[in-house]
Coordinates of C-alpha atoms in Angstrom, one line a residue:
Chain A
M1 CA -30.9 6.6 -23.9
H2 CA -32.4 8.3 -20.9
P3 CA -36.1 8.9 -21.5
K4 CA -36.1 12.2 -19.4
Q5 CA -33.1 13.6 -21.3
Q6 CA -34.8 12.7 -24.5
A7 CA -37.8 14.8 -23.4
V8 CA -35.5 17.9 -22.8
A9 CA -34.0 17.8 -26.4
P10 CA -36.2 19.9 -28.6
G11 CA -36.5 17.7 -31.6
S12 CA -35.4 14.3 -32.9
V13 CA -33.2 15.7 -35.6
K14 CA -31.4 18.0 -33.2
R15 CA -31.2 15.1 -30.7
G16 CA -29.4 13.0 -33.3
F17 CA -26.9 15.8 -34.1
R18 CA -26.4 16.3 -30.4
S19 CA -25.5 12.7 -29.7
R20 CA -23.1 12.6 -32.7
K21 CA -21.4 15.7 -31.3
E22 CA -21.4 14.2 -27.9
T23 CA -19.8 11.0 -29.2
L24 CA -17.2 13.2 -30.9
Y25 CA -16.4 15.1 -27.6
G26 CA -16.6 11.9 -25.6
Y27 CA -13.8 10.3 -27.7
G28 CA -11.9 13.5 -27.9
M29 CA -11.9 14.3 -24.2
A30 CA -11.1 10.7 -23.2
A31 CA -8.5 10.3 -25.9
P32 CA -5.4 11.1 -23.6
A33 CA -6.4 8.1 -21.3
I34 CA -7.2 5.8 -24.1
L35 CA -4.0 6.7 -26.1
G36 CA -2.0 6.4 -22.9
F37 CA -3.4 2.9 -22.4
F38 CA -2.2 1.9 -25.7
I39 CA 1.1 3.6 -25.6
F40 CA 2.1 2.9 -22.0
T41 CA 0.3 -0.3 -21.1
L42 CA -0.9 -2.5 -24.0
G43 CA 2.1 -1.7 -26.3
P44 CA 4.8 -2.4 -23.8
L45 CA 2.8 -5.5 -22.6
L46 CA 2.9 -7.0 -26.1
A47 CA 6.5 -5.9 -26.7
S48 CA 7.5 -7.5 -23.4
L49 CA 5.9 -10.7 -24.5
Y50 CA 7.8 -10.6 -27.7
L51 CA 11.1 -9.7 -26.2
S52 CA 10.8 -12.6 -23.7
F53 CA 11.3 -14.9 -26.6
T54 CA 14.5 -13.2 -27.8
D55 CA 18.0 -12.6 -26.3
Y56 CA 17.8 -8.9 -26.7
S57 CA 20.5 -7.1 -24.8
I58 CA 20.8 -3.5 -26.3
T59 CA 24.4 -4.1 -27.4
N60 CA 24.2 -6.8 -29.9
D61 CA 21.8 -7.9 -32.6
F62 CA 19.1 -10.0 -31.2
Q63 CA 17.7 -13.3 -32.1
F64 CA 14.5 -15.2 -31.7
I65 CA 15.3 -18.0 -29.3
G66 CA 11.9 -19.4 -28.6
L67 CA 11.3 -20.7 -25.1
D68 CA 15.0 -20.7 -24.1
N69 CA 14.7 -17.8 -21.7
F70 CA 11.9 -19.6 -19.8
K71 CA 13.7 -23.0 -20.0
R72 CA 16.7 -21.4 -18.5
L73 CA 14.6 -20.3 -15.6
F74 CA 12.6 -23.3 -14.9
T75 CA 15.5 -25.8 -15.2
G76 CA 17.4 -24.0 -12.6
E77 CA 20.2 -23.0 -14.9
D78 CA 20.0 -19.6 -13.5
S79 CA 19.8 -20.6 -9.8
F80 CA 18.8 -17.0 -8.8
F81 CA 15.4 -17.5 -10.3
Y82 CA 14.2 -20.0 -7.7
K83 CA 16.1 -18.2 -5.1
S84 CA 14.2 -15.0 -5.7
L85 CA 10.9 -16.9 -6.0
F86 CA 11.5 -18.4 -2.6
V87 CA 12.6 -15.1 -1.0
T88 CA 9.5 -13.3 -2.4
F89 CA 7.0 -16.1 -1.4
Y90 CA 8.5 -16.2 2.1
Y91 CA 8.1 -12.4 2.3
V92 CA 4.5 -12.4 1.1
V93 CA 3.6 -15.2 3.4
L94 CA 4.9 -13.3 6.4
A95 CA 4.2 -9.8 5.5
V96 CA 0.7 -10.0 4.1
P97 CA -1.1 -11.7 7.0
V98 CA 0.9 -9.7 9.7
S99 CA 0.2 -6.4 8.0
L100 CA -3.5 -7.2 7.4
L101 CA -3.9 -8.2 11.1
A102 CA -2.1 -5.1 12.3
A103 CA -4.1 -2.8 10.1
F104 CA -7.4 -4.5 11.1
V105 CA -6.6 -4.1 14.8
M106 CA -5.6 -0.5 14.4
A107 CA -8.9 0.2 12.6
L108 CA -10.9 -1.6 15.3
L109 CA -9.3 0.5 18.0
L110 CA -10.2 3.7 16.2
K111 CA -13.7 2.6 15.1
N112 CA -15.7 3.9 18.1
N113 CA -15.5 7.6 18.0
V114 CA -12.8 7.8 20.6
R115 CA -11.7 11.3 21.6
G116 CA -8.6 12.3 19.7
K117 CA -9.5 9.9 16.9
T118 CA -8.2 12.3 14.1
F119 CA -5.0 12.6 15.9
F120 CA -4.4 8.8 16.3
R121 CA -5.4 8.1 12.8
A122 CA -2.9 10.7 11.6
V123 CA -0.2 9.2 13.7
F124 CA -0.8 5.7 12.2
Y125 CA -1.1 6.9 8.7
L126 CA 1.9 9.3 8.8
P127 CA 4.7 6.8 8.2
S128 CA 2.9 5.6 4.9
I129 CA 3.6 8.9 3.3
V130 CA 7.3 8.9 4.2
P131 CA 9.3 8.4 1.0
V132 CA 10.6 4.7 0.7
V133 CA 14.2 6.0 0.4
A134 CA 13.7 7.8 3.7
T135 CA 12.0 4.9 5.3
S136 CA 14.8 2.7 4.4
T137 CA 17.5 5.2 5.6
I138 CA 15.8 5.4 8.9
F139 CA 15.6 1.7 9.3
I140 CA 19.2 1.1 8.3
W141 CA 20.0 3.2 11.3
L142 CA 17.4 1.8 13.7
L143 CA 18.6 -1.8 12.7
N144 CA 22.3 -1.1 13.0
P145 CA 23.6 -4.2 15.0
D146 CA 26.0 -2.1 17.1
I147 CA 24.4 1.2 18.1
G148 CA 20.9 1.0 16.4
L149 CA 17.9 1.7 18.6
F150 CA 16.4 -1.8 18.3
N151 CA 19.4 -3.6 19.7
Q152 CA 19.9 -1.0 22.3
I153 CA 16.5 -1.6 23.7
L154 CA 17.0 -5.3 23.5
R155 CA 20.1 -5.0 25.5
F156 CA 18.4 -2.8 28.0
L157 CA 15.8 -5.5 28.5
H158 CA 18.5 -8.2 28.7
L159 CA 17.1 -9.9 25.5
P160 CA 19.1 -11.4 22.8
T161 CA 20.0 -8.9 19.9
S162 CA 19.8 -9.5 16.2
L163 CA 21.8 -8.8 13.2
W164 CA 18.5 -7.9 11.5
I165 CA 19.0 -7.2 7.8
Y166 CA 22.7 -8.3 8.0
D167 CA 22.0 -11.9 8.6
E168 CA 20.7 -14.3 6.0
A169 CA 18.3 -15.9 8.4
T170 CA 16.6 -12.7 9.6
V171 CA 16.7 -10.2 6.8
V172 CA 13.3 -11.3 5.2
P173 CA 11.4 -11.5 8.5
T174 CA 12.9 -8.2 9.4
M175 CA 11.7 -6.5 6.2
A176 CA 8.2 -8.1 6.6
F177 CA 8.0 -6.6 10.2
M178 CA 9.3 -3.1 8.8
N179 CA 6.3 -3.3 6.4
V180 CA 3.9 -3.0 9.3
W181 CA 5.1 0.6 9.9
S182 CA 3.6 1.6 6.5
V183 CA 0.1 -0.1 6.9
G184 CA -1.6 3.3 7.3
G185 CA -3.4 3.1 4.0
T186 CA -4.7 -0.5 4.5
M187 CA -5.9 0.6 8.0
L188 CA -7.8 3.5 6.5
I189 CA -9.6 1.2 4.1
F190 CA -10.5 -1.0 6.9
L191 CA -11.7 1.9 9.0
A192 CA -13.9 3.1 6.2
G193 CA -15.4 -0.5 5.9
L194 CA -16.0 -0.7 9.6
E195 CA -17.8 2.6 9.7
S196 CA -20.1 1.5 6.9
I197 CA -21.5 -1.3 9.1
P198 CA -25.1 -0.2 10.2
D199 CA -25.4 0.3 13.9
H200 CA -28.6 -1.8 14.1
Y201 CA -26.7 -5.0 13.5
Y202 CA -24.8 -4.4 16.6
E203 CA -27.9 -3.4 18.4
A204 CA -29.5 -6.6 17.4
V205 CA -26.7 -8.5 19.1
D206 CA -27.3 -6.5 22.2
I207 CA -30.9 -7.4 22.3
D208 CA -30.1 -11.0 21.8
G209 CA -27.8 -10.7 24.9
G210 CA -24.5 -11.1 22.9
G211 CA -21.3 -9.8 24.0
I212 CA -18.3 -8.1 22.3
R213 CA -17.1 -11.5 21.0
H214 CA -20.4 -12.2 19.4
K215 CA -20.4 -8.8 17.7
L216 CA -16.9 -9.3 16.3
L217 CA -17.6 -13.0 15.0
A218 CA -21.2 -12.5 13.9
V219 CA -21.3 -9.0 12.6
T220 CA -17.9 -7.3 12.2
L221 CA -16.0 -10.1 10.5
P222 CA -18.6 -11.2 8.0
M223 CA -19.5 -7.7 7.1
M224 CA -15.8 -7.0 6.6
T225 CA -14.9 -9.9 4.3
P226 CA -15.2 -7.9 1.1
T227 CA -12.7 -5.3 2.5
I228 CA -10.5 -8.0 3.8
F229 CA -10.6 -9.6 0.4
F230 CA -9.7 -6.4 -1.4
N231 CA -6.8 -5.7 1.0
L232 CA -5.6 -9.3 0.7
I233 CA -5.4 -9.2 -3.1
M234 CA -3.8 -5.6 -2.9
G235 CA -1.3 -7.0 -0.4
I236 CA -0.2 -9.9 -2.5
I237 CA 0.0 -7.9 -5.7
N238 CA 2.2 -5.3 -4.0
G239 CA 4.1 -7.9 -2.0
F240 CA 5.3 -9.7 -5.0
Q241 CA 6.5 -6.3 -6.5
T242 CA 8.6 -5.3 -3.5
F243 CA 11.7 -3.6 -4.9
S244 CA 12.9 -0.2 -3.5
E245 CA 13.3 -1.3 0.3
A246 CA 15.3 -4.2 -0.7
Y247 CA 17.4 -2.6 -3.4
I248 CA 18.2 0.3 -1.1
M249 CA 18.8 -1.4 2.2
T250 CA 20.5 -4.7 1.1
E251 CA 20.9 -4.8 -2.7
G252 CA 19.5 -8.4 -2.3
G253 CA 22.1 -9.5 0.2
P254 CA 23.5 -10.8 2.4
N255 CA 24.4 -13.6 0.0
N256 CA 21.2 -13.1 -2.0
A257 CA 19.1 -13.8 1.1
S258 CA 16.9 -10.8 0.2
L259 CA 17.0 -11.2 -3.5
F260 CA 13.4 -10.1 -4.1
Y261 CA 11.9 -11.2 -7.4
V262 CA 11.8 -7.6 -8.9
V263 CA 15.4 -7.0 -7.5
Y264 CA 16.5 -10.0 -9.5
L265 CA 14.6 -8.7 -12.5
Y266 CA 16.2 -5.3 -12.2
R267 CA 19.7 -6.9 -12.0
E268 CA 19.2 -9.0 -15.1
A269 CA 17.9 -6.1 -17.1
F270 CA 20.0 -3.1 -16.0
A271 CA 23.1 -4.7 -14.5
N272 CA 23.6 -7.6 -16.8
Q273 CA 21.9 -6.0 -19.8
R274 CA 19.9 -9.2 -20.5
M275 CA 16.7 -7.5 -21.5
G276 CA 15.0 -10.5 -23.3
A277 CA 15.6 -12.8 -20.2
A278 CA 14.3 -10.0 -17.9
C279 CA 11.1 -9.8 -19.9
A280 CA 10.7 -13.5 -19.5
I281 CA 11.2 -13.1 -15.7
A282 CA 8.5 -10.2 -15.8
W283 CA 6.0 -12.4 -17.5
V284 CA 6.5 -15.3 -15.0
L285 CA 5.8 -12.7 -12.3
F286 CA 2.7 -11.6 -14.2
A287 CA 1.5 -15.3 -14.5
I288 CA 2.1 -15.9 -10.7
I289 CA 0.2 -12.8 -9.7
M290 CA -2.7 -13.7 -12.1
L291 CA -2.8 -17.3 -10.8
L292 CA -2.8 -16.2 -7.2
S293 CA -5.5 -13.6 -7.8
V294 CA -7.6 -16.3 -9.5
I295 CA -7.1 -18.6 -6.6
V296 CA -8.2 -15.9 -4.2
F297 CA -11.1 -14.9 -6.3
R298 CA -12.3 -18.5 -6.5
S299 CA -11.9 -19.1 -2.8
S300 CA -13.7 -15.8 -2.1
K301 CA -17.0 -17.3 -3.0
S302 CA -16.8 -19.4 0.1
W303 CA -15.7 -16.8 2.6
V304 CA -16.6 -13.4 1.3
Y305 CA -20.1 -12.2 2.2
Y306 CA -21.8 -9.6 0.0
E307 CA -24.9 -8.0 1.3
G308 CA -28.1 -8.5 -0.8
E309 CA -26.8 -11.7 -2.1
K310 CA -28.8 -14.7 -0.9
Chain B
M1 CA -22.9 2.4 38.5
A2 CA -21.0 -0.9 38.1
A3 CA -21.5 -0.8 34.2
Q4 CA -20.2 2.8 34.2
T5 CA -17.0 1.7 36.0
K6 CA -16.6 -1.0 33.7
S7 CA -16.9 1.1 30.5
G8 CA -14.6 3.6 32.3
I9 CA -11.9 0.9 32.6
K10 CA -12.5 -0.2 29.1
S11 CA -11.9 3.3 27.6
F12 CA -9.0 3.7 29.8
L13 CA -7.5 0.5 28.5
L14 CA -8.4 1.5 24.9
Y15 CA -6.4 4.8 25.4
L16 CA -3.4 3.0 26.9
V17 CA -3.2 0.7 23.8
L18 CA -3.7 3.7 21.4
V19 CA -1.1 5.8 23.2
F20 CA 1.4 3.0 23.3
G21 CA 0.7 2.2 19.6
S22 CA 1.2 5.8 18.6
A23 CA 4.5 5.9 20.5
V24 CA 5.7 2.8 18.6
F25 CA 4.7 4.4 15.4
I26 CA 6.3 7.9 16.1
L27 CA 9.5 6.3 17.6
P28 CA 11.4 5.8 14.3
L29 CA 10.7 9.5 13.2
A30 CA 11.5 10.7 16.7
W31 CA 14.8 8.8 16.6
M32 CA 15.6 10.2 13.2
V33 CA 15.1 13.8 14.2
R34 CA 17.1 13.2 17.5
S35 CA 19.9 11.9 15.5
A36 CA 19.7 14.5 12.8
I37 CA 20.4 17.4 15.3
M38 CA 23.0 15.5 17.5
D39 CA 26.7 15.9 17.8
S40 CA 28.5 13.1 16.0
S41 CA 30.3 12.2 19.3
Q42 CA 27.0 12.0 21.3
I43 CA 25.6 9.5 18.7
F44 CA 27.8 6.7 19.8
I45 CA 27.2 6.9 23.5
V46 CA 25.8 3.6 25.0
P47 CA 23.2 3.6 26.6
P48 CA 21.7 6.1 24.1
V49 CA 20.9 9.7 24.9
W50 CA 17.5 10.9 23.9
I51 CA 17.9 14.7 24.1
P52 CA 20.7 16.2 22.0
D53 CA 23.1 18.5 23.8
P54 CA 24.3 20.5 22.2
V55 CA 21.6 20.8 19.5
R56 CA 23.6 20.7 16.2
L57 CA 21.2 22.4 13.5
G58 CA 24.4 22.9 11.6
N59 CA 24.1 19.2 10.5
F60 CA 21.5 20.3 7.9
K61 CA 23.9 22.7 6.4
T62 CA 26.8 20.2 6.5
A63 CA 24.6 17.7 4.7
L64 CA 23.6 20.3 2.2
N65 CA 27.2 21.1 1.4
T66 CA 28.3 17.5 1.2
V67 CA 25.7 16.6 -1.5
P68 CA 23.9 19.1 -3.7
F69 CA 20.5 18.6 -2.1
G70 CA 19.5 22.0 -3.3
R71 CA 19.9 21.0 -6.9
Y72 CA 18.1 17.6 -6.3
F73 CA 15.2 19.6 -4.6
L74 CA 14.8 21.7 -7.7
N75 CA 15.0 18.8 -10.0
T76 CA 12.3 17.0 -7.9
L77 CA 10.2 20.1 -7.9
L78 CA 10.4 20.3 -11.7
L79 CA 9.2 16.8 -12.0
V80 CA 6.4 17.3 -9.4
A81 CA 5.2 20.5 -11.3
G82 CA 5.1 18.7 -14.7
N83 CA 3.4 15.6 -13.3
V84 CA 0.8 17.3 -11.2
T85 CA -0.2 19.8 -14.0
G86 CA -0.5 16.9 -16.6
A87 CA -2.4 14.6 -14.2
V88 CA -4.8 17.2 -13.1
L89 CA -5.7 18.5 -16.5
T90 CA -6.0 15.2 -18.3
S91 CA -7.5 13.1 -15.6
A92 CA -10.2 15.7 -15.1
L93 CA -10.8 15.9 -18.9
C94 CA -11.0 12.0 -19.2
G95 CA -12.9 11.7 -16.0
F96 CA -15.5 14.1 -17.3
S97 CA -15.9 12.1 -20.6
F98 CA -16.3 8.9 -18.7
A99 CA -18.6 10.3 -16.2
R100 CA -20.9 12.7 -18.0
L101 CA -20.8 12.2 -21.8
R102 CA -22.6 9.3 -23.5
W103 CA -20.7 7.7 -26.3
R104 CA -20.6 4.3 -27.8
G105 CA -17.7 2.2 -26.3
R106 CA -17.3 4.4 -23.2
D107 CA -17.8 1.6 -20.7
F108 CA -15.6 -0.7 -22.6
F109 CA -12.7 1.6 -22.7
F110 CA -13.2 2.4 -19.1
G111 CA -13.1 -1.3 -18.1
L112 CA -10.0 -1.5 -20.2
L113 CA -8.3 1.3 -18.2
M114 CA -9.3 -0.4 -15.0
T115 CA -7.8 -3.7 -16.0
G116 CA -4.6 -1.9 -16.9
M117 CA -4.5 -0.8 -13.4
M118 CA -3.9 -4.4 -12.1
L119 CA -0.9 -5.0 -14.4
P120 CA 2.4 -5.4 -12.5
Y121 CA 4.7 -2.5 -13.4
A122 CA 7.5 -4.9 -13.8
V123 CA 6.0 -6.3 -17.0
T124 CA 5.9 -3.0 -18.9
L125 CA 9.1 -1.6 -17.4
I126 CA 11.6 -2.9 -19.9
P127 CA 9.9 -2.3 -23.2
T128 CA 9.0 1.2 -21.9
F129 CA 12.6 1.8 -21.0
L130 CA 13.8 0.6 -24.4
G131 CA 11.2 2.8 -26.1
W132 CA 12.1 5.9 -24.4
R133 CA 15.8 5.1 -25.0
T134 CA 15.2 5.0 -28.8
V135 CA 12.9 8.1 -28.8
V136 CA 14.6 10.5 -26.5
G137 CA 17.9 8.8 -25.3
P138 CA 19.2 8.5 -21.8
N139 CA 19.1 11.1 -19.1
S140 CA 15.8 12.9 -20.1
Y141 CA 13.0 13.9 -17.8
L142 CA 10.4 13.2 -20.6
P143 CA 9.9 9.6 -19.6
L144 CA 9.1 10.7 -16.1
I145 CA 6.7 13.5 -17.0
L146 CA 5.0 12.8 -20.3
P147 CA 3.0 9.7 -19.2
A148 CA 1.3 11.9 -16.6
W149 CA -0.2 13.8 -19.5
F150 CA -2.1 10.8 -20.8
G151 CA -4.8 10.7 -18.2
G152 CA -2.5 10.8 -15.2
G153 CA -2.9 7.1 -14.6
A154 CA -6.1 4.9 -14.4
F155 CA -6.5 5.5 -10.6
N156 CA -6.8 9.2 -11.0
V157 CA -9.2 8.9 -13.9
F158 CA -11.3 6.5 -11.8
L159 CA -11.2 8.9 -8.8
I160 CA -12.4 11.9 -10.8
R161 CA -15.0 10.0 -12.6
Q162 CA -16.5 8.6 -9.4
F163 CA -16.7 12.1 -8.0
M164 CA -18.1 13.8 -11.2
R165 CA -20.9 11.2 -11.3
T166 CA -22.3 12.5 -8.1
I167 CA -22.9 16.0 -9.6
P168 CA -26.6 16.4 -10.8
K169 CA -27.0 15.9 -14.4
A170 CA -29.4 18.8 -14.6
L171 CA -26.5 21.2 -14.6
D172 CA -25.2 20.0 -17.9
E173 CA -28.6 20.0 -19.5
A174 CA -29.3 23.6 -18.2
A175 CA -26.0 24.7 -19.8
L176 CA -26.6 23.0 -23.0
V177 CA -30.1 24.7 -23.3
D178 CA -28.2 27.9 -22.7
G179 CA -26.0 27.1 -25.7
A180 CA -22.9 26.0 -24.0
G181 CA -20.6 23.5 -25.7
Y182 CA -19.4 20.2 -24.0
F183 CA -16.0 21.8 -23.4
Q184 CA -17.5 24.8 -21.8
I185 CA -19.6 22.6 -19.5
F186 CA -16.5 20.9 -18.5
A187 CA -14.4 24.0 -17.9
R188 CA -17.0 26.4 -16.5
V189 CA -19.4 24.1 -14.6
I190 CA -18.1 20.7 -13.8
F191 CA -14.3 21.2 -13.4
P192 CA -14.9 24.1 -10.7
L193 CA -17.4 21.9 -8.9
S194 CA -14.9 19.0 -8.7
K195 CA -12.3 21.0 -6.9
S196 CA -12.0 18.6 -4.0
A197 CA -11.5 15.5 -6.2
V198 CA -8.9 17.5 -8.2
I199 CA -7.0 18.4 -5.1
V200 CA -6.9 14.7 -4.1
V201 CA -5.4 13.8 -7.5
A202 CA -2.9 16.7 -7.1
L203 CA -1.8 15.5 -3.7
F204 CA -1.4 11.9 -4.5
Q205 CA 0.5 12.9 -7.7
F206 CA 2.7 15.0 -5.7
L207 CA 3.4 12.2 -3.2
G208 CA 3.9 9.7 -5.9
V209 CA 6.5 11.7 -7.7
W210 CA 8.3 12.9 -4.6
N211 CA 8.5 9.2 -3.3
D212 CA 9.3 7.6 -6.6
F213 CA 12.6 5.8 -6.6
L214 CA 12.4 3.2 -9.5
G215 CA 11.5 5.7 -12.2
P216 CA 14.5 8.1 -11.6
L217 CA 16.8 5.1 -11.1
V218 CA 16.0 3.7 -14.4
Y219 CA 15.9 6.8 -16.4
V220 CA 18.4 9.2 -14.8
N221 CA 22.1 8.4 -14.2
K222 CA 23.7 11.9 -14.6
E223 CA 24.2 13.2 -11.0
S224 CA 23.3 16.8 -12.0
M225 CA 19.8 15.3 -12.9
F226 CA 19.3 13.3 -9.8
T227 CA 16.0 13.6 -7.6
L228 CA 16.0 13.8 -3.9
A229 CA 15.3 10.1 -3.7
L230 CA 18.3 9.2 -5.8
G231 CA 20.5 11.6 -4.1
L232 CA 19.6 10.3 -0.6
Q233 CA 20.1 6.7 -1.7
Q234 CA 23.6 7.7 -3.1
F235 CA 24.3 9.5 0.2
I236 CA 23.6 6.1 2.2
G237 CA 26.4 4.5 0.2
Y238 CA 28.9 7.3 0.9
Y239 CA 28.2 8.2 4.6
T240 CA 27.0 5.2 6.5
A241 CA 29.3 6.1 9.4
Q242 CA 28.2 9.7 9.7
W243 CA 24.7 9.0 10.9
E244 CA 23.9 12.5 12.0
L245 CA 24.3 13.7 8.3
L246 CA 22.4 10.8 6.9
M247 CA 19.5 11.5 9.3
S248 CA 19.4 15.2 8.6
A249 CA 19.3 14.4 4.9
A250 CA 16.5 12.0 5.4
T251 CA 14.6 14.6 7.6
M252 CA 14.9 17.2 4.8
V253 CA 13.5 14.6 2.2
L254 CA 10.6 13.8 4.4
V255 CA 9.5 17.2 5.6
P256 CA 7.7 18.4 2.4
P257 CA 5.3 15.3 2.1
V258 CA 4.6 15.5 5.8
L259 CA 3.7 19.1 5.7
L260 CA 1.5 18.4 2.7
F261 CA -0.2 15.6 4.8
V262 CA -0.7 17.9 7.8
F263 CA -2.3 20.5 5.8
G264 CA -4.3 18.3 3.2
Q265 CA -5.3 15.6 5.8
K266 CA -8.9 15.9 4.9
Y267 CA -8.3 15.2 1.3
F268 CA -6.0 12.2 1.9
M269 CA -8.7 10.5 3.9
K270 CA -11.3 11.1 1.1
G271 CA -8.9 9.8 -1.6
I272 CA -8.1 6.5 0.4
A273 CA -11.6 5.9 1.1
V274 CA -12.4 5.9 -2.7
S275 CA -9.4 3.5 -3.3
G276 CA -11.1 1.1 -1.0
I277 CA -14.5 1.3 -2.6
K278 CA -13.2 0.1 -6.1
G279 CA -12.7 -3.4 -4.5

């Protein structure tokens, strides 16, 4: 209890009454969020784990089948499992570094109070508030192999054209590159990080006769590692959960070349009605994301710099 | 003098890069608008024409007549209204409790909520779907609205709490001495002072619902209950050859969030800065 607040309270008896009342109100007012956590997070989480050991399919009675769902996945009996894992890893490996780099460079460009900063910042951020269905629609049109803008530009420059999302080899890289258009949020987080670096750090480099390269390597990058770390984790988590773009633009095709993990999960659950199997698929995703997060967290000790930590 | 020229060249190059970058980012939207108001025959001209001639604003009307976008618009607005109201009220209430009241278990429950935020939505998707199916049956908006009334999501509670923690505690004490109850302190003192955080929550909630695709996809399959996102996705399947209609439909779906962004830019920037701090 705070000593100052204690002093304000008129008497110890009243103080006790007040804190009991405060506890009552505390629980009461936080109740929606706490209940919500149990109803919409913890409950479904446990139910999902339970269902992953069953062959639940809505239509039939269901049975407890132990680890069969998981066995079916890992033995490759359902070949789409490894396929979707590969597609998703491939996407994350391409999209996360490219998007982080693009967002970081954009933030660097906007850092020094350039004139018109608000305008440029708005332009870079704007695409990330466009609804994913609209983004997908626009890109289906831009990427049209015959008369889409991208191939028209390539033809104009006498460069080879591409089938983009309509070719097994290029569909995932194309979607990773599309993702750069929506990095506005990441850019703003980087920008907030850059702006919180004290000026005197840069002044110290000036005094020591260092140039822009020294500032970047000795001040900006080390000071930005916590922000980079945060964006990296979020990028991985979101990348593994990519669904809407792929579902809308390709439905996992051509020939399952963009069968993202969650698209595969959705297909098992809602097209094939295999709810139990889908829950097992979801738990494997959960495990992968946790494992990767732990790996990144562990590694962060060697590359993330926190101020005030010696 | 030499240093001045050098910095002049540097800022010129910086602008060059910024202008080029902006052009690249605007290009898809410009191309969309250009196609939306173009005559269908002009769209197929190679090399492409940039300025539509004639300007066909009638494409919007044709798109509206082809698919009941008006209906989808109202459906989406209904979901937005239900979600924004619920999220604003309950996230403020819960945020107040976590920020300004002292009760045993407070930090534990707050930590629990924050952990829940990291959970992939795919893990809870199926049991939640099955649960709603048993409770309310298919084709109901309840699964898409009611969850927002339970704190409006952990992120919103977090955002409100962070903001409310910056308000001086002396205000509560003064109100208590004046005989106000905790609910009155919330409703009359802290909530009005948290207006800017509440606006951030409302804006993000609006966008989240407007842009949501998976939610309506899972819970709604009756066409008369479609949202704009579902309607547009269905439109893609039917009219891939009629690009001008598809683009005018996409434009209509995109305009409300863009307007919201243009007028609420200040609040967006604030909200995103907070989302980065939690890391």
